[in-house]
Short mmCIF file of C-alpha atoms in Angstrom, two decimals:
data_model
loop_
_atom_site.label_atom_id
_atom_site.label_comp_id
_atom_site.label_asym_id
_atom_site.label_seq_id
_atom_site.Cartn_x
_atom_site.Cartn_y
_atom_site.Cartn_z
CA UNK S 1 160.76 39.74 54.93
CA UNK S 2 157.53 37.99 54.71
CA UNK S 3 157.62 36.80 58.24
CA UNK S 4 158.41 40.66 59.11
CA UNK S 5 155.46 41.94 57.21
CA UNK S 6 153.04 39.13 58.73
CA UNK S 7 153.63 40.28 62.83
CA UNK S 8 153.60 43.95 61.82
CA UNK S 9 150.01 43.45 59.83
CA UNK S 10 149.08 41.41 62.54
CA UNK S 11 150.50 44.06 65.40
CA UNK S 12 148.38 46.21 62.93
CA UNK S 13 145.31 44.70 63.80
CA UNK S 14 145.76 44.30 67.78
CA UNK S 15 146.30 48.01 67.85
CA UNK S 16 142.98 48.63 65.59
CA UNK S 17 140.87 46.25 67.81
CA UNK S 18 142.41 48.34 71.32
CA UNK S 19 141.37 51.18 69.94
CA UNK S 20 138.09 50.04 69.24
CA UNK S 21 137.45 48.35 72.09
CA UNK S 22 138.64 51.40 73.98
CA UNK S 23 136.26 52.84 71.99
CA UNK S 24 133.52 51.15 72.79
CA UNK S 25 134.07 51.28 76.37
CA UNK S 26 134.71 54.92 76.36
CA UNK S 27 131.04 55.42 74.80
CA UNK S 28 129.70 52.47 77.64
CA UNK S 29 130.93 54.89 80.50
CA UNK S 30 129.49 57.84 78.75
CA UNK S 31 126.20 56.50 78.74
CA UNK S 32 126.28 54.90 81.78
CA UNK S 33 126.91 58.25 83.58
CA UNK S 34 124.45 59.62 81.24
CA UNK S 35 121.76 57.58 82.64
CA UNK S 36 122.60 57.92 86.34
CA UNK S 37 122.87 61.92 86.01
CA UNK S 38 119.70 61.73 84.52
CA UNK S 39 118.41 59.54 86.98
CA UNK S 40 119.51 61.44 89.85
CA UNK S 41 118.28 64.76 87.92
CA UNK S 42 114.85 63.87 87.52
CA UNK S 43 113.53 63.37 91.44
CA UNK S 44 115.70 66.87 92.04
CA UNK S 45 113.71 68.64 89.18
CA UNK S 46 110.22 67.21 90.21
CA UNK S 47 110.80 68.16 93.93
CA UNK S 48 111.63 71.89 92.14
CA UNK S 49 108.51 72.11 89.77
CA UNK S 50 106.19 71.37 93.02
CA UNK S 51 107.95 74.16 94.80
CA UNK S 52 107.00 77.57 93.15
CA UNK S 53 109.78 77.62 90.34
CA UNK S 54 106.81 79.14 88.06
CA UNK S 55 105.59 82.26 90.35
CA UNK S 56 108.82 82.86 90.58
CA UNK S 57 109.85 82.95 87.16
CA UNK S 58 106.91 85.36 86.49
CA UNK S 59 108.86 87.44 89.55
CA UNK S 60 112.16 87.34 87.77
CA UNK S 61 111.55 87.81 84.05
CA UNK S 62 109.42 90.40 84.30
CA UNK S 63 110.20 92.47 87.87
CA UNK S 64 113.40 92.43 89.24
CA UNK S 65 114.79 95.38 89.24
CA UNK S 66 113.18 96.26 85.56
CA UNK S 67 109.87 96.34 84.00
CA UNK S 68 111.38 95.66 80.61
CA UNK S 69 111.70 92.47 79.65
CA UNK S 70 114.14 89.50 79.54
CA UNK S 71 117.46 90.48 77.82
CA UNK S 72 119.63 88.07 75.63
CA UNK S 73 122.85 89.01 76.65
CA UNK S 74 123.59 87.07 80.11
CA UNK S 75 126.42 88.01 82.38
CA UNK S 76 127.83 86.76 85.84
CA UNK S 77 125.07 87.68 88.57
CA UNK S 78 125.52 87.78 92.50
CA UNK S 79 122.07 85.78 92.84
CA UNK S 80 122.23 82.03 94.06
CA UNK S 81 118.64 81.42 92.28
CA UNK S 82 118.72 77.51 93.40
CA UNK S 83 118.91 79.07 97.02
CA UNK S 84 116.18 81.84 95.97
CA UNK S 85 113.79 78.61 94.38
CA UNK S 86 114.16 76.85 97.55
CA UNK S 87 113.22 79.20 100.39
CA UNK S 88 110.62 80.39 98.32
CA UNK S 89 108.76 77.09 98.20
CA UNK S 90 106.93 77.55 101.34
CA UNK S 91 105.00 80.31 99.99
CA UNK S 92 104.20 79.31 96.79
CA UNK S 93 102.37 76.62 95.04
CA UNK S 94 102.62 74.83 91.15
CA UNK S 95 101.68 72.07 89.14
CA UNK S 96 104.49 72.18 86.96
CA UNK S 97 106.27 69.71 84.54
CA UNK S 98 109.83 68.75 84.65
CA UNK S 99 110.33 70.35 81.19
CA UNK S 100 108.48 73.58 82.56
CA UNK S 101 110.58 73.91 85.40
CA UNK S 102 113.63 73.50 83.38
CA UNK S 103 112.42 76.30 80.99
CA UNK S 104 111.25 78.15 84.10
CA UNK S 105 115.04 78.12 85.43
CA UNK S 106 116.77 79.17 82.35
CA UNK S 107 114.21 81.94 82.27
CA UNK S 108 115.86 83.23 86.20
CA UNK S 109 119.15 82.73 84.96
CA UNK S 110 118.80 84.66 81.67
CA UNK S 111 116.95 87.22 83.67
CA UNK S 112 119.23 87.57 86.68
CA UNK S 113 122.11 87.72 84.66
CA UNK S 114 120.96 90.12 82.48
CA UNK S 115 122.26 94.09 82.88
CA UNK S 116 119.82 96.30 85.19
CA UNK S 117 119.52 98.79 87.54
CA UNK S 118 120.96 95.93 90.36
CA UNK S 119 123.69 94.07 88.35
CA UNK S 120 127.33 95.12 87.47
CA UNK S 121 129.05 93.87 84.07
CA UNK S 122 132.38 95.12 83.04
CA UNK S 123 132.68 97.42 86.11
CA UNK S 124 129.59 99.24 84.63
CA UNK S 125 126.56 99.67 86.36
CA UNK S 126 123.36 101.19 84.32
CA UNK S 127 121.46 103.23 86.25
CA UNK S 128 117.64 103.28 85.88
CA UNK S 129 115.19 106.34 86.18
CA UNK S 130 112.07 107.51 87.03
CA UNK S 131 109.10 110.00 85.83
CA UNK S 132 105.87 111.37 87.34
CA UNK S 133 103.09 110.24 84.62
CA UNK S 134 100.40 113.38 84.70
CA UNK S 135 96.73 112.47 85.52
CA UNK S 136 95.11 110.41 84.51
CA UNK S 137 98.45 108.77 84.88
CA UNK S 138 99.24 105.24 83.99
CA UNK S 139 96.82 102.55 83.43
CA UNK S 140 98.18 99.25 84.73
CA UNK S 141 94.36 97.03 84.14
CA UNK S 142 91.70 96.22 86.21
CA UNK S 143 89.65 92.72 87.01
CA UNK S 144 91.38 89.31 86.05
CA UNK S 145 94.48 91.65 84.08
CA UNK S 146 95.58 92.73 87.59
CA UNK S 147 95.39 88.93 89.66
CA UNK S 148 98.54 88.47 90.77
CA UNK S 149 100.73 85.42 92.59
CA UNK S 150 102.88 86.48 96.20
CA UNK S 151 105.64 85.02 96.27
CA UNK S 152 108.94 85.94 98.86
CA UNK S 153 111.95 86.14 97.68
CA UNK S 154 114.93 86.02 99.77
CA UNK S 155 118.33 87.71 99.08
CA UNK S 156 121.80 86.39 98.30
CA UNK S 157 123.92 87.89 101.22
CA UNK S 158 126.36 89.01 99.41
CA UNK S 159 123.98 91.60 97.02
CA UNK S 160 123.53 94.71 98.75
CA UNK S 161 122.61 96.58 95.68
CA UNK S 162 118.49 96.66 96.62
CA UNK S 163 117.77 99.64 99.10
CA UNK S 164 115.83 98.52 102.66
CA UNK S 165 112.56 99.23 100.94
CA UNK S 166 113.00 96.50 98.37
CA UNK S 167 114.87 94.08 100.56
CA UNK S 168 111.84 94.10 103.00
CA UNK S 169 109.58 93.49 99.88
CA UNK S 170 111.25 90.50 98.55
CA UNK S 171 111.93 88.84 102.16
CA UNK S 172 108.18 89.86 103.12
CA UNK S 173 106.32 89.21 99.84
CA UNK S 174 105.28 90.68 96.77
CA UNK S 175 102.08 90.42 94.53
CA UNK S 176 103.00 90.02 91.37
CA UNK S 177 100.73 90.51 88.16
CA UNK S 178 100.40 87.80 86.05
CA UNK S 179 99.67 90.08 82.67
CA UNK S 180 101.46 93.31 84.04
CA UNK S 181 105.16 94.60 84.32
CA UNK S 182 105.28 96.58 87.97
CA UNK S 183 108.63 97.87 89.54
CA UNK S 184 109.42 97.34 92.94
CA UNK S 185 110.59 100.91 94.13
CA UNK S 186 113.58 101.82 96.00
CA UNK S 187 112.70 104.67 98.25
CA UNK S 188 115.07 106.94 96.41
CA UNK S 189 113.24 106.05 92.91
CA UNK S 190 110.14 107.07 94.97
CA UNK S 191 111.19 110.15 96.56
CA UNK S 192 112.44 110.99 93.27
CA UNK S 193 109.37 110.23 91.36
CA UNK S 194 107.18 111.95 93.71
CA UNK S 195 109.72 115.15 94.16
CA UNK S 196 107.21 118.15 94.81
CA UNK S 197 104.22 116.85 94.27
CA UNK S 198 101.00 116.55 96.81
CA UNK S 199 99.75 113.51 97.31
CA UNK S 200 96.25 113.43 99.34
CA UNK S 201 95.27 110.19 100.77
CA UNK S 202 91.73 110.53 102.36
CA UNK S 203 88.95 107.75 102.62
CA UNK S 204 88.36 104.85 105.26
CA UNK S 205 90.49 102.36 107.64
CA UNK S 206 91.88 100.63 104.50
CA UNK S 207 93.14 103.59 102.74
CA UNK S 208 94.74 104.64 106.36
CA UNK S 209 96.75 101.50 106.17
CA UNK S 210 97.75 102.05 102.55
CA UNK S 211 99.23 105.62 103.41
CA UNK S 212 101.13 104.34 106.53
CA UNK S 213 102.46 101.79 103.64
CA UNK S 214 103.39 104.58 101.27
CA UNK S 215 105.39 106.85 104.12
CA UNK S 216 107.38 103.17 104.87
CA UNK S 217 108.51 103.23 101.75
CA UNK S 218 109.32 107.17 101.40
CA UNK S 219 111.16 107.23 104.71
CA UNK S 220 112.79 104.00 103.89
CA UNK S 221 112.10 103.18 107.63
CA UNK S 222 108.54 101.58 109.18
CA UNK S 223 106.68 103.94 111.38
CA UNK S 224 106.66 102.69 114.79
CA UNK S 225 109.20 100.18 113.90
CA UNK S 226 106.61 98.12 111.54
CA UNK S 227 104.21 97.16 114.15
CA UNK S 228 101.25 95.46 112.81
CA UNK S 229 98.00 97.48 113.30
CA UNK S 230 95.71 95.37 115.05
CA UNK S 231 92.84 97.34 116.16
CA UNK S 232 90.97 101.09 115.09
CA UNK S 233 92.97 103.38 117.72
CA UNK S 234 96.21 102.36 117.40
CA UNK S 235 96.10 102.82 113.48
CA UNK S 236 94.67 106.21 114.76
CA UNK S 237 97.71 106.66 116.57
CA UNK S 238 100.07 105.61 113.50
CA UNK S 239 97.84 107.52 111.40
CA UNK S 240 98.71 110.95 113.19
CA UNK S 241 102.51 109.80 113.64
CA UNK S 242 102.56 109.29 110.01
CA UNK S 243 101.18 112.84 109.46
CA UNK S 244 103.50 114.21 111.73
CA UNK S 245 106.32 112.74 110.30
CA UNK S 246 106.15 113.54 106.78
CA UNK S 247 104.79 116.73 107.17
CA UNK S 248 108.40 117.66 108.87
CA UNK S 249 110.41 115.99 106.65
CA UNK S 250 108.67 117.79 104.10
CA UNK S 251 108.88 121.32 105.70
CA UNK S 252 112.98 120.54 106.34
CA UNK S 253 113.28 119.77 102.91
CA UNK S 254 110.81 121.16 100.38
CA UNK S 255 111.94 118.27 97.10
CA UNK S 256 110.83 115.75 99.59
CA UNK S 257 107.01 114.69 98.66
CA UNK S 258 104.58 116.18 100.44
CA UNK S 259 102.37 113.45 101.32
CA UNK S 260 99.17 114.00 103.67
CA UNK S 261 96.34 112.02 104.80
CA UNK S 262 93.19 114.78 104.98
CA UNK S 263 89.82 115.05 105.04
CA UNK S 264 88.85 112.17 107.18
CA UNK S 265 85.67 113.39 108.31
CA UNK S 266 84.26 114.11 104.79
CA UNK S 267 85.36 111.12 102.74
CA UNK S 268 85.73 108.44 105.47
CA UNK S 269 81.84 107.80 105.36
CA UNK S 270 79.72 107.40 108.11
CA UNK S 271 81.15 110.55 109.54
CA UNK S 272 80.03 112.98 107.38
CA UNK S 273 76.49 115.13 108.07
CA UNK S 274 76.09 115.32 104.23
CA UNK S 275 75.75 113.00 101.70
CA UNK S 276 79.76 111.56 100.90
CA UNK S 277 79.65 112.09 97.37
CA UNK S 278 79.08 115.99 97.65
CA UNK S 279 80.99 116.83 101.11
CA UNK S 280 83.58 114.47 100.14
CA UNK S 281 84.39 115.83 96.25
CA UNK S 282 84.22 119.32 97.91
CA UNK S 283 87.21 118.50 100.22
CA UNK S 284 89.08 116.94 97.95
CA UNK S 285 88.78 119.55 95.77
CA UNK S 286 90.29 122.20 97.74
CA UNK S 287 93.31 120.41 98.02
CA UNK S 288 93.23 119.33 93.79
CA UNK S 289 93.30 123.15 92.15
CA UNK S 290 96.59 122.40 91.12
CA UNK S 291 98.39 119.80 88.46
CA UNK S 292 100.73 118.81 91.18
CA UNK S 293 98.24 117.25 93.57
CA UNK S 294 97.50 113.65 93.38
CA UNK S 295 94.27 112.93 95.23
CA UNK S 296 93.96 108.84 96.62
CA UNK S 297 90.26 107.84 97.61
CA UNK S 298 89.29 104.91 98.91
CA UNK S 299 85.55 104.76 100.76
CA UNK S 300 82.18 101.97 100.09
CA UNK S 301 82.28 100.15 103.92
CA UNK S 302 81.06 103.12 105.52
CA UNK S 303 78.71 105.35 103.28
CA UNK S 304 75.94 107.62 104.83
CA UNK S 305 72.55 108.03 104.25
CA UNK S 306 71.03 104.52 104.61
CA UNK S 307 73.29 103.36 101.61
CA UNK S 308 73.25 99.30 102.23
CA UNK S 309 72.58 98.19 98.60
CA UNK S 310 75.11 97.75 96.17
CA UNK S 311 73.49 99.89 93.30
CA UNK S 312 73.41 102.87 95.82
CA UNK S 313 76.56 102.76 96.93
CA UNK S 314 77.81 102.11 93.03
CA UNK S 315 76.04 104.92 92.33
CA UNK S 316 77.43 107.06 95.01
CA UNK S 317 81.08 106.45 94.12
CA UNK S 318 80.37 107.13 90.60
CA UNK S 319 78.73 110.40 91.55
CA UNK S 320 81.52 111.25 93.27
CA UNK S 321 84.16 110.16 91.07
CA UNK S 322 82.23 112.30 88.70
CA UNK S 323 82.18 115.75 91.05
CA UNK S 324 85.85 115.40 92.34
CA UNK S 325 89.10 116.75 90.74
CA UNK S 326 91.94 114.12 89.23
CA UNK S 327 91.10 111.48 91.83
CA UNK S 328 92.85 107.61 91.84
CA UNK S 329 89.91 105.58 93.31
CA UNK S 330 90.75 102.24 95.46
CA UNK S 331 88.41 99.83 96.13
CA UNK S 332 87.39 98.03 98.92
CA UNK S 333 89.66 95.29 99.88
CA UNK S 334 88.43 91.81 99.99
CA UNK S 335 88.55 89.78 103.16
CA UNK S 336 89.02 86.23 104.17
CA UNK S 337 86.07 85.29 106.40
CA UNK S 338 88.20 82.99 108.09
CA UNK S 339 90.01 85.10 109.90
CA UNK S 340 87.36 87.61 111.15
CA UNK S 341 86.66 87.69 114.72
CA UNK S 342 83.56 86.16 115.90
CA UNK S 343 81.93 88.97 116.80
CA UNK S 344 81.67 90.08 113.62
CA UNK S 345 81.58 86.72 111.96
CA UNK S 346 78.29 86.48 110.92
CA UNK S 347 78.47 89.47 108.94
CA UNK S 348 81.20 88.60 107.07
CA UNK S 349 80.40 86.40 104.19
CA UNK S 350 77.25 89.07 103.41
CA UNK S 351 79.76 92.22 104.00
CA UNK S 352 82.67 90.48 101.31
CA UNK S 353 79.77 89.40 98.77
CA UNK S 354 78.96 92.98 99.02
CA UNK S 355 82.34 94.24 98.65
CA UNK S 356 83.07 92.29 95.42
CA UNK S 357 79.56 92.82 93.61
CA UNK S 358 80.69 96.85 94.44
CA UNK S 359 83.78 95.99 92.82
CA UNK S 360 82.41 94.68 89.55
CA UNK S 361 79.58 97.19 89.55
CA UNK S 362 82.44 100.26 89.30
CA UNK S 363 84.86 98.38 86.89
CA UNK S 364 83.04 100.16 83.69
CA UNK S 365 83.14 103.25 85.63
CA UNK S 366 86.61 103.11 85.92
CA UNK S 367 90.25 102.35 84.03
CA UNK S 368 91.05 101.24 81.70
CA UNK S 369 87.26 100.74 80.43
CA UNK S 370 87.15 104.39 81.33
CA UNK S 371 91.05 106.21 80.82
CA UNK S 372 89.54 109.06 82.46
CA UNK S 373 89.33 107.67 85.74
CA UNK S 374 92.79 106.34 87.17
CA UNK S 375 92.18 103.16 89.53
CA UNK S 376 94.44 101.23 91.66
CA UNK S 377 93.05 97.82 91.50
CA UNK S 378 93.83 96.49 95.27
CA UNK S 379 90.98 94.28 95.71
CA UNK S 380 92.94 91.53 93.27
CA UNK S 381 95.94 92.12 95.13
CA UNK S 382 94.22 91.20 98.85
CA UNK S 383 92.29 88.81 97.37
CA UNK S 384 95.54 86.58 96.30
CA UNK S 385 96.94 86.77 99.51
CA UNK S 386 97.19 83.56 101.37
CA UNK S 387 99.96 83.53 103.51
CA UNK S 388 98.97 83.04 107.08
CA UNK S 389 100.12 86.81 107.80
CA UNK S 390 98.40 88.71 105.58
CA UNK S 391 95.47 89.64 107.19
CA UNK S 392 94.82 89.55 111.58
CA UNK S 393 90.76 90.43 110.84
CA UNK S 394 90.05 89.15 107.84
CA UNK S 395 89.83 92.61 106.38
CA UNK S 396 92.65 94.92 107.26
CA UNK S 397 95.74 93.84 105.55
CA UNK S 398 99.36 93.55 107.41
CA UNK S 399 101.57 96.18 106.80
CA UNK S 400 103.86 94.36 104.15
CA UNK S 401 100.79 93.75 102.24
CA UNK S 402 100.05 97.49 102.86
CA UNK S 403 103.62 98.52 101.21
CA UNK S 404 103.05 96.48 98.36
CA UNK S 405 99.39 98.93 97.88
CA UNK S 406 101.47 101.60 98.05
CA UNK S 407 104.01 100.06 95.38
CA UNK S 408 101.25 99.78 93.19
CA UNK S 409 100.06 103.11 93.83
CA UNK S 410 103.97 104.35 92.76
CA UNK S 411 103.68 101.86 89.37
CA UNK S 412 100.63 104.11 88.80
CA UNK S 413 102.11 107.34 89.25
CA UNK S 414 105.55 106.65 87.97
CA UNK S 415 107.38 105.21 85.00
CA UNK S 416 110.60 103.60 85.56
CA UNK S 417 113.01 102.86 82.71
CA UNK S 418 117.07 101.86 82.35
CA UNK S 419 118.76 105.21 81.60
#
């Protein structure tokens, strides 16, 4: 019995030491794959951080699809965001860490996954909505509260829940805020916003471009198939399309915005026989006797009168500001020298110094240091743009940049929230 007892305790013992030796082992592969996942991780992650995982993230937690913010519940999403960080690399540019860009990707996923307007959980599918805000309408900020990053951001195939409007945005570019929460409007969301109201677009070549923007997006089609406006008469020519075209949409259907560009002569500038901030206000004016109308100025490039010094012309916008009913102002847009032709070259760096001392001159004149006096806050917007496309002159923008004008102009006159 002894004997017995002696090769079981010892049997005992082998099968204690296997099992801690398979132990052991066991915890030896666990590491070891530990350390060559994180080994292959880290070169993937680093590549990632230096390729625009942060604009992004700004993008996706606070604009896709929603101006609220990020949700805690996360469900299944029909985004590939690994495909969405990499083909937006080429247009954007970061210095971040590993650990950033780690927090920066949990951020997309929370935020994709998250219920909106554009995602489905439980066969469910919450539907956002839309109001007109009433002059002096919404302030989104002016100055360094409106700079803003562009970033692209291409589509999973497989999602068709964005309208063409907001497909074009994301594969063309978007500005977003770094401080603000903007939408990026469907054209429904817009036609619905905008449902019997008069919107009056009037002021120089820039604010031409930024209504041919805003009739892309309420047609949900580009005028003239989206061909980029490249000199004064063809954006003439779009100009009076435009016009044309809304004006019979409108007339066929009388909920559809009526949307006009007018008094050209009176508030584009150097036009005008009278000084711009009377014959100007006057026009605009006779179009603004009503709560429904939604006047859109933009003018400084081309004032009358011998105005070439930036206190005149500050003090001729203000004047007119001051004389004319409910009126959003926009500003001048900045230019990249660069790219203006040489014949006007040499004009250019005075012209844009000019342009932005205008634009800081007004800023106390205006929203949100003054609530009385809406303001759409483009020259940020241009002034962030660096893809190779955004401009053709240096100051005229493309027409995606134009659109995304126009979508601030809708963020200003509309509130959208999840129903």
């Amino acid at each position: 019995m002894s004997g017995s007892n002696t090769f079981d305790k010892i049997d005992a013992r082998r099968e204690l030491y296997r099992r801690r030796l398979k132990q052991r082992q066991n915890t030896s592969r666990s590491r070891l794959r530990g350390y060559l996942l994180l080994i292959f991780t880290l070169p993937i992650l680093f590549i990632l951080s230096r390729r625009g995982g942060d604009n992004l993230s700004n993008y996706s937690a606070n604009n896709v699809g929603s101006s609220n913010v990020i949700k805690d519940k996360m469900k299944e999403s029909h985004f590939n965001y690994s495909t969405v960080l990499q083909s937006s690399s080429t247009h954007t540019q970061t210095n971040d860490t590993t650990e950033k860009m780690l927090s920066n990707l949990m951020m997309i996923k929370e935020h994709l996954n998250s219920t909106d307007t554009h995602t489905q959980s439980n066969d469910t599918t919450q539907v956002g909505s839309v109001k007109f805000i009433p002059y002096p309408h919404k302030t989104l900020g002016s100055g360094d509260a409106m700079k803003c990053n562009w970033t692209t951001i291409p589509l999973n195939e497989t999602n068709n829940t964005y309208d063409y409007t907001q497909q074009k945005a994301f594969s063309e570019g978007v500005c977003i805020p770094q401080n603000i929460s903007i939408h990026i409007f469907s054209s429904n969301e817009a036609k619905e916003c905008l449902s019997s109201k008069r919107v009056i677009i009037s002021g120089d070549s820039y604010n031409k471009q930024l209504f041919v923007g805003l009739a892309d997006i309420l047609l949900s089609k580009h005028i003239q198939n989206g061909k980029e406006i490249l000199d004064s008469t063809y954006r003439n020519t779009v100009t009076a399309l435009t016009n044309s075209v809304l004006a019979k949409r409108y007339k066929n259907d009388p909920n559809f915005p009526n949307v006009q560009y007018k008094c050209e002569r009176q508030c584009y500038g150097n036009y005008a026989t009278r000084p711009f901030n009377e014959v100007c206000a006057e026009c605009i004016n006779s179009y603004t006797e009503d709560d429904n109308t939604i006047a859109v100025v933009g003018a400084g490039i081309h004032l009358p009168g011998g105005i070439t010094g930036v206190k005149d012309r500050v003090r001729m916008i203000s004047s007119f500001l001051d004389r004319s009913n409910r009126t959003i102002y926009v500003p001048m847009p900045h230019s990249l020298v660069e790219m203006v032709p040489t014949k006007y070259l040499a004009a250019a760096p005075s012209k844009n110094a000019m342009k932005e001392e205008v634009y800081n001159e007004l800023l106390p004149n205006l929203a949100p240091v003054n609530p009385e006096q809406p303001f759409l806050d483009t020259y940020q917007m241009t002034r962030s743009c660096t893809f190779s496309n955004c401009t053709f002159d240096g100051g005229h923008k493309s027409r995606f940049v134009n659109r995304m004008k126009a979508q601030l102009l809708l963020n200003t006159l509309c509130e959208y929230s999840i129903r």
